[in-house]
Short mmCIF file of C-alpha atoms and ligand atoms in Angstrom, two decimals:
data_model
loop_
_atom_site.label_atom_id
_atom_site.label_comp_id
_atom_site.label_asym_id
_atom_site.label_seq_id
_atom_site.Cartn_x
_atom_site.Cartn_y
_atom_site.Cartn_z
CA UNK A 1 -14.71 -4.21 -36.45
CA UNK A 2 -16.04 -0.98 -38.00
CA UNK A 3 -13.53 1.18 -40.35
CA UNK A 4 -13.39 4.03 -37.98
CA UNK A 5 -12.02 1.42 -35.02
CA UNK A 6 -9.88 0.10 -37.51
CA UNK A 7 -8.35 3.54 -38.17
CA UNK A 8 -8.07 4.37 -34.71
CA UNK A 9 -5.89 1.10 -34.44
CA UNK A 10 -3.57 2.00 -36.89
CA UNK A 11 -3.31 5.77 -35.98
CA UNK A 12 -2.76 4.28 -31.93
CA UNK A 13 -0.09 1.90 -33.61
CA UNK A 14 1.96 5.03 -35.13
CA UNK A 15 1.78 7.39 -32.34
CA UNK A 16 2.33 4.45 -29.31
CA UNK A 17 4.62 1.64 -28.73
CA UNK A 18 2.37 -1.14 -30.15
CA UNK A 19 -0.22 1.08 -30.01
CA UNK A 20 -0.44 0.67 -26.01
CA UNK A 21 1.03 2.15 -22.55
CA UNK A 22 1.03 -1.44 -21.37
CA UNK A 23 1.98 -4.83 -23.10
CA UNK A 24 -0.84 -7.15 -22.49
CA UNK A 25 -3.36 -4.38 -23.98
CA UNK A 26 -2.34 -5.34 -27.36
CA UNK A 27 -3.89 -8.69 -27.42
CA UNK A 28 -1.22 -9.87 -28.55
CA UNK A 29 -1.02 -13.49 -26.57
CA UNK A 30 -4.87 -13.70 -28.09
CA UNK A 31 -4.41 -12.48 -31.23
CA UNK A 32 -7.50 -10.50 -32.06
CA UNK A 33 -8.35 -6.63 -32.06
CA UNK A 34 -7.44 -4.96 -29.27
CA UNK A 35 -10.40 -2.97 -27.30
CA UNK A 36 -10.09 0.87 -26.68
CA UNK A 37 -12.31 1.48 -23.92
CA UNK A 38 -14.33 4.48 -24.33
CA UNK A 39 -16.35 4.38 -21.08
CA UNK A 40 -17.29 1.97 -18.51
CA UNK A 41 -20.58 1.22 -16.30
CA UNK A 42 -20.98 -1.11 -13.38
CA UNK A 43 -20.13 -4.66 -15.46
CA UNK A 44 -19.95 -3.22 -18.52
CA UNK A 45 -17.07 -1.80 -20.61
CA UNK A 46 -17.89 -0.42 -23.94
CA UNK A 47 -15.74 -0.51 -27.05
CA UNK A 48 -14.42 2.32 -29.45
CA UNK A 49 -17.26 1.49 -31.46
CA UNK A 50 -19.99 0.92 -29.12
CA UNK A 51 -19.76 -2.52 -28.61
CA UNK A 52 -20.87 -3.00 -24.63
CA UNK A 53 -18.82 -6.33 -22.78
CA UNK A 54 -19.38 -7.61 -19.69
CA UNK A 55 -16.00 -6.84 -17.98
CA UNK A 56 -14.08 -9.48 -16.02
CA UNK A 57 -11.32 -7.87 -16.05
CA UNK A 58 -11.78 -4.77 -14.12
CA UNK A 59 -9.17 -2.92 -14.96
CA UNK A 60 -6.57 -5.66 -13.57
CA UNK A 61 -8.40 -5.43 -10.29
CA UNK A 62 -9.29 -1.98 -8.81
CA UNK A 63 -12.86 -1.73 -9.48
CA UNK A 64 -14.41 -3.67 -6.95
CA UNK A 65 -17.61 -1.60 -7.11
CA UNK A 66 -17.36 -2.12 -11.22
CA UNK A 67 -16.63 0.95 -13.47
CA UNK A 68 -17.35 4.52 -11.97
CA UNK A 69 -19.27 4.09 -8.95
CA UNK A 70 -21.53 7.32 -8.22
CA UNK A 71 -20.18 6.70 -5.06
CA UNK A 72 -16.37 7.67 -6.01
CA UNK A 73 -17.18 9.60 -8.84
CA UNK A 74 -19.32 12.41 -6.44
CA UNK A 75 -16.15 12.66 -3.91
CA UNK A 76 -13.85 13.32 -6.95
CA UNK A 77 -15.64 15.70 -8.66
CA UNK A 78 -15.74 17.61 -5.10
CA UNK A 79 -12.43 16.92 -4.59
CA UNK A 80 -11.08 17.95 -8.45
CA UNK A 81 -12.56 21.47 -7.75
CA UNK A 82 -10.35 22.10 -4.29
CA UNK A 83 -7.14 21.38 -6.48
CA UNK A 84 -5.43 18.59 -8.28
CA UNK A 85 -2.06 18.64 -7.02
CA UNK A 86 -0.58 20.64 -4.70
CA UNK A 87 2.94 19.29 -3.42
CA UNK A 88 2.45 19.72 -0.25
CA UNK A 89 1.03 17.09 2.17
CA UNK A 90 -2.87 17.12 1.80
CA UNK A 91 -5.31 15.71 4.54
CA UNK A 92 -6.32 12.96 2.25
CA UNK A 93 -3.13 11.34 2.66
CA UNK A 94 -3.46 10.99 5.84
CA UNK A 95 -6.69 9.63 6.43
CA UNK A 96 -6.23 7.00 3.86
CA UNK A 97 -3.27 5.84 5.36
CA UNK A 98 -4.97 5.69 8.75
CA UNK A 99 -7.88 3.62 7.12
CA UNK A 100 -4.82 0.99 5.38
CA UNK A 101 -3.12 0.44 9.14
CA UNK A 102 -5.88 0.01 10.83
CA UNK A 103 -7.31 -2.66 8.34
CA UNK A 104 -3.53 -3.91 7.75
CA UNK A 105 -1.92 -6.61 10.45
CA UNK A 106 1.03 -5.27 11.64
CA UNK A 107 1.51 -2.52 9.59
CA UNK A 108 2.42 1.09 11.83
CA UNK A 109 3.70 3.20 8.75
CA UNK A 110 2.91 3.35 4.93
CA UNK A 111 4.61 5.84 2.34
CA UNK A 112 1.40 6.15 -0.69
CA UNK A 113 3.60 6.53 -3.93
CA UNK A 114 1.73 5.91 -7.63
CA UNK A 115 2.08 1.85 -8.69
CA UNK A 116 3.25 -1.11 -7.63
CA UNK A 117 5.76 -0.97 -9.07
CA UNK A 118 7.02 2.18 -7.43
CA UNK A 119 6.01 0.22 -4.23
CA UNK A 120 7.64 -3.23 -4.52
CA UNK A 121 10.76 -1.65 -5.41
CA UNK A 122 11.08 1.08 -2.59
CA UNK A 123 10.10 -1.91 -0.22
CA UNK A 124 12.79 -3.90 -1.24
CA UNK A 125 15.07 -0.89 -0.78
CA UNK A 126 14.37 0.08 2.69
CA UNK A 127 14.21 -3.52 3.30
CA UNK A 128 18.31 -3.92 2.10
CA UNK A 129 18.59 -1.13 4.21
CA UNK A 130 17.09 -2.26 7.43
CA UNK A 131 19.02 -5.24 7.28
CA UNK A 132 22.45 -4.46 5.88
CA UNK A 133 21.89 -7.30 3.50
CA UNK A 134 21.56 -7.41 -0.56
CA UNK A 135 20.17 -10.37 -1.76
CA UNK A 136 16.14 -11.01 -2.46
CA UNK A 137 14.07 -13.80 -3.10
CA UNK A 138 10.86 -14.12 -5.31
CA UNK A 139 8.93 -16.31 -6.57
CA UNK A 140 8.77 -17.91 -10.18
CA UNK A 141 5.65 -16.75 -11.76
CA UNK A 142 5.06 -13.81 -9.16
CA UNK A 143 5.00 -10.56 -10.50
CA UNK A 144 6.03 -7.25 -8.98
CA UNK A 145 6.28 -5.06 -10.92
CA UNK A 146 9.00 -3.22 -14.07
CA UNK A 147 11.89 -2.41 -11.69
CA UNK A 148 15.63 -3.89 -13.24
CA UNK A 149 15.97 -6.33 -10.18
CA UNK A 150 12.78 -7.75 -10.13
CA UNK A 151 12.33 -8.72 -13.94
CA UNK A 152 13.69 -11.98 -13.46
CA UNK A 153 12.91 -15.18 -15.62
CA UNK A 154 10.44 -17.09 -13.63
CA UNK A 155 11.33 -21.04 -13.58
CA UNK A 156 14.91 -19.89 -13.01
CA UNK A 157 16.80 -22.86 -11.20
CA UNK A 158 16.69 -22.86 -7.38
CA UNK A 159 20.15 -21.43 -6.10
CA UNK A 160 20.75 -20.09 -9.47
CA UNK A 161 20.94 -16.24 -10.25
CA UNK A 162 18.31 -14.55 -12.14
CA UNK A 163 18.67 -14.66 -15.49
CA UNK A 164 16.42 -11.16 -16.74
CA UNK A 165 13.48 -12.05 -18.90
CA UNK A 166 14.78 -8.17 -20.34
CA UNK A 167 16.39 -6.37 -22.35
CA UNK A 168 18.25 -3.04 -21.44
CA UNK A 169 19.11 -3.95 -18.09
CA UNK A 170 22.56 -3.19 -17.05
CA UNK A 171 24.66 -5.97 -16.60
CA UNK A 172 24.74 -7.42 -13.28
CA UNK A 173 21.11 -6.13 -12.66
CA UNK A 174 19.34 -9.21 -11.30
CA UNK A 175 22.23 -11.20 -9.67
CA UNK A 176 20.94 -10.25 -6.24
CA UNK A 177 17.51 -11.66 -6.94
CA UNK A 178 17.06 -15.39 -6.28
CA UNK A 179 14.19 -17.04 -7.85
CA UNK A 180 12.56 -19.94 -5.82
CA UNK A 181 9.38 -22.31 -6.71
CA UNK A 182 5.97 -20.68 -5.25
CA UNK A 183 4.57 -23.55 -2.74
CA UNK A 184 8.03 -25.75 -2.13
CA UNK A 185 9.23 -25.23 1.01
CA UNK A 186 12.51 -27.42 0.68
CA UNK A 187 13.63 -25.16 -2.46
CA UNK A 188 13.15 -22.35 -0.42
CA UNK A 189 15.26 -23.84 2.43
CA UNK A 190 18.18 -24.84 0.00
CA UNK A 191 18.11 -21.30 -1.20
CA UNK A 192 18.30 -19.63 2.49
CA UNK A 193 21.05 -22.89 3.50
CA UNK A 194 23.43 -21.74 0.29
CA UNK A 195 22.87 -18.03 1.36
CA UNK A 196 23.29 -18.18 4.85
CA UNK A 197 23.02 -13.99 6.63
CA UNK A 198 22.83 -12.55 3.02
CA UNK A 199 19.06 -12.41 2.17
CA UNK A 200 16.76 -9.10 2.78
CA UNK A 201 14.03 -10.38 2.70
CA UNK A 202 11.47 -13.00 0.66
CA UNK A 203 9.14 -10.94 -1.87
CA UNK A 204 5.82 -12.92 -2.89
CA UNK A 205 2.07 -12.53 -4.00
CA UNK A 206 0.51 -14.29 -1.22
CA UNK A 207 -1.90 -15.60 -3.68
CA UNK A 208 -0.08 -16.03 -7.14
CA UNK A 209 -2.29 -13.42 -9.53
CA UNK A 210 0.14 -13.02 -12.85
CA UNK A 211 0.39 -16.12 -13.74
CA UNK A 212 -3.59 -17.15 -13.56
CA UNK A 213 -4.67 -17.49 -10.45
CA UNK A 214 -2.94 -19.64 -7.93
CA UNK A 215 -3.56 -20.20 -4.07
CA UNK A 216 -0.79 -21.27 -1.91
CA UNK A 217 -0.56 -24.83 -0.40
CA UNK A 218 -2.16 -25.07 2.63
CA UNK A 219 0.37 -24.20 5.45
CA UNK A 220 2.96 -22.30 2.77
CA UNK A 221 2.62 -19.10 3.69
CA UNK A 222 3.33 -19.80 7.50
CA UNK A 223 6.19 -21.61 6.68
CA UNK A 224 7.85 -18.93 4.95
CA UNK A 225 6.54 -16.84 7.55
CA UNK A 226 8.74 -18.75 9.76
CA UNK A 227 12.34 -19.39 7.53
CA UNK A 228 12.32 -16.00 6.98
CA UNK A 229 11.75 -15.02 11.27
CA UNK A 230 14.54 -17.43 11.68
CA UNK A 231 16.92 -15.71 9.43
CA UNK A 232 16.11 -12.72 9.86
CA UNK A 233 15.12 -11.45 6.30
CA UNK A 234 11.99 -9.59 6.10
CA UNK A 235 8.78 -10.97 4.83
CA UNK A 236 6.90 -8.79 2.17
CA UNK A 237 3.66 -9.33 1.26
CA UNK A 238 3.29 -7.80 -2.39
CA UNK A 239 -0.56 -7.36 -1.96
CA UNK A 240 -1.20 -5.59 -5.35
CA UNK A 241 -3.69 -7.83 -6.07
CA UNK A 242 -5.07 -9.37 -2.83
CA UNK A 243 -4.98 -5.96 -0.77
CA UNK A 244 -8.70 -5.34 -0.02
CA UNK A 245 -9.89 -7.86 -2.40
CA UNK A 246 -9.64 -11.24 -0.23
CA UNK A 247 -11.16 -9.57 2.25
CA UNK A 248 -11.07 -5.61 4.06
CA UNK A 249 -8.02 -7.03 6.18
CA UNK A 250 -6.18 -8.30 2.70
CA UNK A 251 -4.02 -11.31 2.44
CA UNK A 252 -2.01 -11.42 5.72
CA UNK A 253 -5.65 -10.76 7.36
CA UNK A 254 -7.46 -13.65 5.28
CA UNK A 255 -4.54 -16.39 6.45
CA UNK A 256 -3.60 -14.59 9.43
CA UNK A 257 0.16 -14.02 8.51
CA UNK A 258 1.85 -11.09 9.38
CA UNK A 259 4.21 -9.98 6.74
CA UNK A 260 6.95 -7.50 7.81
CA UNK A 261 5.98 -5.41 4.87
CA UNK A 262 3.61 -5.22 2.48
CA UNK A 263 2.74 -3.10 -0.80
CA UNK A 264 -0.35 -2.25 -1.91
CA UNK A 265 -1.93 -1.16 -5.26
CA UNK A 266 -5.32 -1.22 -7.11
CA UNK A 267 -7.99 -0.98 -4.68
CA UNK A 268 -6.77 1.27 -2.40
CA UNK A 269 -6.66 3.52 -5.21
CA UNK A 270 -10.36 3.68 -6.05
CA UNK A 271 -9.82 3.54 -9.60
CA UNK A 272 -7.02 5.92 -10.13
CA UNK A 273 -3.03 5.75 -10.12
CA UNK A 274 -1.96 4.45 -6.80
CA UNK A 275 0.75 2.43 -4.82
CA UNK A 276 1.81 2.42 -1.52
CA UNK A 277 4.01 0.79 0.57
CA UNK A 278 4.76 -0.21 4.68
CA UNK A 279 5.22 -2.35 7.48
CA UNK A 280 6.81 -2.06 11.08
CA UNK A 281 7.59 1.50 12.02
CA UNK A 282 11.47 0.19 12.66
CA UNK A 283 11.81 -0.78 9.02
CA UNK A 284 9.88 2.21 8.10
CA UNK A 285 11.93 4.52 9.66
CA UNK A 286 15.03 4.31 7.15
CA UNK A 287 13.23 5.62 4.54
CA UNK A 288 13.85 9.22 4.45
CA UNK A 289 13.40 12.14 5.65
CA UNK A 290 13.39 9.58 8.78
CA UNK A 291 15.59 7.58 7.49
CA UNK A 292 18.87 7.46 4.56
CA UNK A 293 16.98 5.40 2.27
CA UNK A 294 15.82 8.16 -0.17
CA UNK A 295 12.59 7.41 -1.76
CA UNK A 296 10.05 10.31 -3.05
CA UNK A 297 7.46 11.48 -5.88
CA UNK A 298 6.10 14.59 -7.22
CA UNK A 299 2.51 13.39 -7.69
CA UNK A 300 2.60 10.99 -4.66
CA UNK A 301 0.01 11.21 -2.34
CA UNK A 302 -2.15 12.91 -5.12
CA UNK A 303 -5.27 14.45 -3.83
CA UNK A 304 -7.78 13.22 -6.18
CA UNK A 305 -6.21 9.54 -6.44
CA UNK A 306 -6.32 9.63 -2.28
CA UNK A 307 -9.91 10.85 -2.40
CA UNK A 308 -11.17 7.48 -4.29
CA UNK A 309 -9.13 5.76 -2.05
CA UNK A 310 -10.76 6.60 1.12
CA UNK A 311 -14.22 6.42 -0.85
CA UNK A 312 -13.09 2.86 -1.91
CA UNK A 313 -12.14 1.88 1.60
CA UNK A 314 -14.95 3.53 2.93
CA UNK A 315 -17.38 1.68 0.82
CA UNK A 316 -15.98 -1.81 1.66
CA UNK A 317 -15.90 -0.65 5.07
CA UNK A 318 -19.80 -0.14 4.82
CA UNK A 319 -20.91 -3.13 3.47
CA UNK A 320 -19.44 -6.32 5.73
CA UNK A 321 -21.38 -8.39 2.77
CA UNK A 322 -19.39 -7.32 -0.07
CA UNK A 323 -16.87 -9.97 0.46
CA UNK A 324 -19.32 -12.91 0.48
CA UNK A 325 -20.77 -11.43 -2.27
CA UNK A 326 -17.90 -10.87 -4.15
CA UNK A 327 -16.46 -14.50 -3.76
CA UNK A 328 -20.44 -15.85 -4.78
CA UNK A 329 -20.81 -14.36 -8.19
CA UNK A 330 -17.14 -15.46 -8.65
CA UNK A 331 -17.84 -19.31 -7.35
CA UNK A 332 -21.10 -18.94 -9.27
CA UNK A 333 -19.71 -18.11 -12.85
CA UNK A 334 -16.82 -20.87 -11.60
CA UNK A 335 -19.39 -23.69 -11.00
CA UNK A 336 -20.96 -22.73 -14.32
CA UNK A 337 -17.83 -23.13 -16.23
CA UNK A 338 -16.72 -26.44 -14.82
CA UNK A 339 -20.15 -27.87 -15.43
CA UNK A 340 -19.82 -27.22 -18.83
CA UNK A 341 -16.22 -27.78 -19.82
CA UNK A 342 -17.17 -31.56 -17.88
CA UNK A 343 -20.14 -31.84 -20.53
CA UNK A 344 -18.66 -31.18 -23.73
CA UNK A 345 -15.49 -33.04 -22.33
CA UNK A 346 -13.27 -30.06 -22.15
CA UNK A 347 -9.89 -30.32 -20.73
CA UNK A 348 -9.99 -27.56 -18.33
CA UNK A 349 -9.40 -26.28 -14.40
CA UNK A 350 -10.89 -23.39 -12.86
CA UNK A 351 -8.65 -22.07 -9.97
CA UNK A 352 -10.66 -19.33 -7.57
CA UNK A 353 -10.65 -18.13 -4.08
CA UNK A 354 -12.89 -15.47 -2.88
CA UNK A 355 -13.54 -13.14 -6.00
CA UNK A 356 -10.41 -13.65 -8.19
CA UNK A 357 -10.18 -16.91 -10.70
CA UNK A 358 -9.37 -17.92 -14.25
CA UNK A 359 -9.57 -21.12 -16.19
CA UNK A 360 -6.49 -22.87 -16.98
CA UNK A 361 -7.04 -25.55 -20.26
CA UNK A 362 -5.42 -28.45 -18.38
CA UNK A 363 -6.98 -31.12 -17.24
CA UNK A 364 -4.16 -32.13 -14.44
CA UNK A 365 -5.15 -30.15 -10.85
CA UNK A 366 -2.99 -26.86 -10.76
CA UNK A 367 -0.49 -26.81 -8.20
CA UNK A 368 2.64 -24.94 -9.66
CA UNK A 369 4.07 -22.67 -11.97
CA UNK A 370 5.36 -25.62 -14.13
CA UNK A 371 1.03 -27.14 -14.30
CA UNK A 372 0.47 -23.50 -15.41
CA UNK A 373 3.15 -23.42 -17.86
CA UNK A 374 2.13 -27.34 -19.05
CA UNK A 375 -1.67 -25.66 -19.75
CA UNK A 376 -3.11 -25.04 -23.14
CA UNK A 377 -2.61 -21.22 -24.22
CA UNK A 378 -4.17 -22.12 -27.88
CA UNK A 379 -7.30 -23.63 -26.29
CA UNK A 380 -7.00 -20.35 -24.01
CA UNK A 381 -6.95 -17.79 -27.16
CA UNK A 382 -9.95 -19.61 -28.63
CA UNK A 383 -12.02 -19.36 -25.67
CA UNK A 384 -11.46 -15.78 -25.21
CA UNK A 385 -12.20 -15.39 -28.88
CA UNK A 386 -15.32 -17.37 -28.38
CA UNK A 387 -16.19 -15.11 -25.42
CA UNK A 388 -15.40 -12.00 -27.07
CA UNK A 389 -18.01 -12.65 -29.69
CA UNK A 390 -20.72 -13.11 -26.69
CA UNK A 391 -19.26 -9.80 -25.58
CA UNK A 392 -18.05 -11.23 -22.21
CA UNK A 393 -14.26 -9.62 -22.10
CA UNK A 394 -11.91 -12.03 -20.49
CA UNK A 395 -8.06 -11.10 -19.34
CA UNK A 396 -6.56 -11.15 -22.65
CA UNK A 397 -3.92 -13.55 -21.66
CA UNK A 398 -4.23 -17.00 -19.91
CA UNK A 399 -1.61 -15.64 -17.07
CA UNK A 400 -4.35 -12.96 -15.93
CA UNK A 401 -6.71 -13.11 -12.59
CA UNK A 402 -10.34 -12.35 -13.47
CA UNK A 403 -11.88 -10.14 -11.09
CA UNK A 404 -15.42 -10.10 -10.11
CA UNK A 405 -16.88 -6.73 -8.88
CA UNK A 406 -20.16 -5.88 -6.20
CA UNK A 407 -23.11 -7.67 -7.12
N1 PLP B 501 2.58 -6.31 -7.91
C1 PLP B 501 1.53 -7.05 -8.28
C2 PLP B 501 1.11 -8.21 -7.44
C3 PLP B 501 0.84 -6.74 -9.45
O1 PLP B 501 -0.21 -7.47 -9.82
C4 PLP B 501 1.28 -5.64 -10.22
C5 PLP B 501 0.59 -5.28 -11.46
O2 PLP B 501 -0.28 -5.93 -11.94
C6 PLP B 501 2.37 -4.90 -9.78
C7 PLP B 501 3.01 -5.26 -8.62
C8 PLP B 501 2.85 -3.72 -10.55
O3 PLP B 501 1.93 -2.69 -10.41
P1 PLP B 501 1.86 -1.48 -11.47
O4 PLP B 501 1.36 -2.08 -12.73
O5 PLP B 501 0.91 -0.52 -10.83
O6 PLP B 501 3.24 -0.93 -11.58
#
């Protein structure tokens, strides 16, 4: 690291908590220098002092087409000059939604609003509201998000309350969130048996992305598909992640479940700040001004941010190949890996579908949150070290998806 990085570092470290706007930025879990990106180009993401990676991590996911497509970038520029906020409903809204329901099964309405976190949580709202009920289910190990009720300890005991895995939360604040094992059906039951008519609604990654990546057992996702139709709590798919990136018809298209809600994140933002949520017009309908559940945002629907949207969508849209292509150079790199961690005799799992994976140091197959949590972070840090030093950025943290981008 050169001296002027280094003084950057310490000048970020004074001025922001830790020195970031987001935990896992600070390397912390891999304990090396941070990177401050200073500009990124197709694969590559260059450091504050010039150093050029190859980028797996794409920005947690967005950048499909890699970093600042021409593509996006022209439609901004044009878009930046009409205005960058106005307040007032703006045609881009609507045609992006229009392009996210027709792509999305099931969904009739969607409210854009500017993360997923803003999304999961208004979801979950409108989805206590629909149903007159309070209590939520997630997953261990499934992330949605900063919102009080939703920062719950993963590994939590089935039928046990959340315990918060925060501070500052008032007390109280998780007790209506129940915390169930991703892929076991019978905890799941247990947990709907001992809270017969009181559950809103399951919340869940359809493919586990924050904790490493992890598909669901074959036939899971129908099955909670059905428990949930047969008490009659909502389904939501939390597709921050998987939304466009499985395939142009997301999760629920790729295993042909149909959630009763999903949110949405990342790609449908093109690169800049974007959430949204939706689902059946019914349940959509309470949020207001249809509905009581009160839900806005000053910058929602954002002009610019709805412009690389529909450029985003539009480009997927345009090239049926991408997906195939996408889920290649990921099985590629994946094959590659394996081989080589089976040579040197290297304890270690690569977990993929279509274009999101990560390694896992474990030799044991990965099948739950506890394999994840049995896996080797040390052996983790050193590889990303090792990486780092052939300028290939990983996730800085073992419980991060890779992404790769358009070939
Ligand atoms: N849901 C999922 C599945 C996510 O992966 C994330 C963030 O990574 C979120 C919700 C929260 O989104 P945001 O960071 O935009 O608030």
């Amino acid at each position: 690291m050169d001296n002027k990085k280094r003084e950057w570092l310490e000048h970020s470290k004074k001025v922001l908590v830790g020195g970031v706007n987001s935990p896992v930025r600070a390397f912390r879990s891999v304990d090396c220098a941070p990177v401050i990106a200073t500009k990124g180009e197709g694969a590559l993401l260059y450091d504050f002092d010039g150093t050029p990676y190859i980028d797996y991590v794409m920005s947690y996911g967005p950048l499909i087409f890699g970093h600042s497509p021409d593509f996006v970038v022209k439609e901004l520029i044009a878009a930046a000059q009409k205005g960058t906020t106005f307040g007032f409903t703006c045609p881009q809204e609507v045609e992006l939604a229009d392009r996210i329901l027709a792509a999305y099964p099931g969904a009739e309405m969607i409210r854009m609003v500017n993360s997923g976190t803003e999304a999961t949580m208004s979801a979950i709202r409108a989805a206590r509201a629909y149903t007159g009920r309070a209590k939520i289910v997630k997953f261990e190990g499934h992330y949605h998000g900063h919102s009080d009720g939703l920062l719950v300890k993963s590994g939590s005991g089935l039928l046990s309350h959340g315990v918060p895995t925060s501070e500052g939360l008032p007390p109280g604040a998780a007790d209506a969130t129940m915390v169930a094992a991703y892929n076991d059906l019978p905890g799941l039951e247990a947990i709907f048996a001992e809270h017969e008519g009181e559950i809103a609604a399951v919340i869940m990654e359809p493919v586990a992305g924050n904790m490493g990546v992890l598909p669901p057992a074959a036939g899971f996702l129908e099955q909670v598909r059905e428990i949930t139709r047969e008490k009659g709590a909502l389904l939501i798919f939390d597709e921050g992640i998987t939304g466009f990136r499985l395939g142009y018809h997301s999760a629920a298209g790729y295993f042909g479940v149909e959630p009763d809600m999903m949110t949405l994140g990342k790609i449908i933002g093109g690169g800049l700040p974007v959430g949204a949520y939706g689902g059946k017009a019914d349940v959509m309908a309470k949020v207001s001004p249809l509905g009581p559940v009160y839900q806005g945002g000053t910058l929602s629907g954002n002009p610019l941010a709805m412009t690389a949207g529909i450029a985003a969508l539009d480009g997927l849209k345009k090239d049926p190949g991408i997906y195939d292509r996408l889920a290649a150079a990921a099985s590629f790199l994946a094959a590659a890996l394996s081989d080589s961690f089976g040579r040197y005799g290297i304890p270690a799992t690569v977990s993929r579908i279509e274009g999101m994976f990560c390694v896992f140091f474990t030799k044991e197959t990965v099948k739950s949150y506890a394999d994840i949590m049995a896996a080797d972070t040390g052996a983790y840090r050193r590889f990303f070290e090792g990486m780092a030093r052939q300028q290939i950025l990983l996730p800085p943290s073992q419980f991060e998806a890779w992404f790769s981008r358009r070939p």
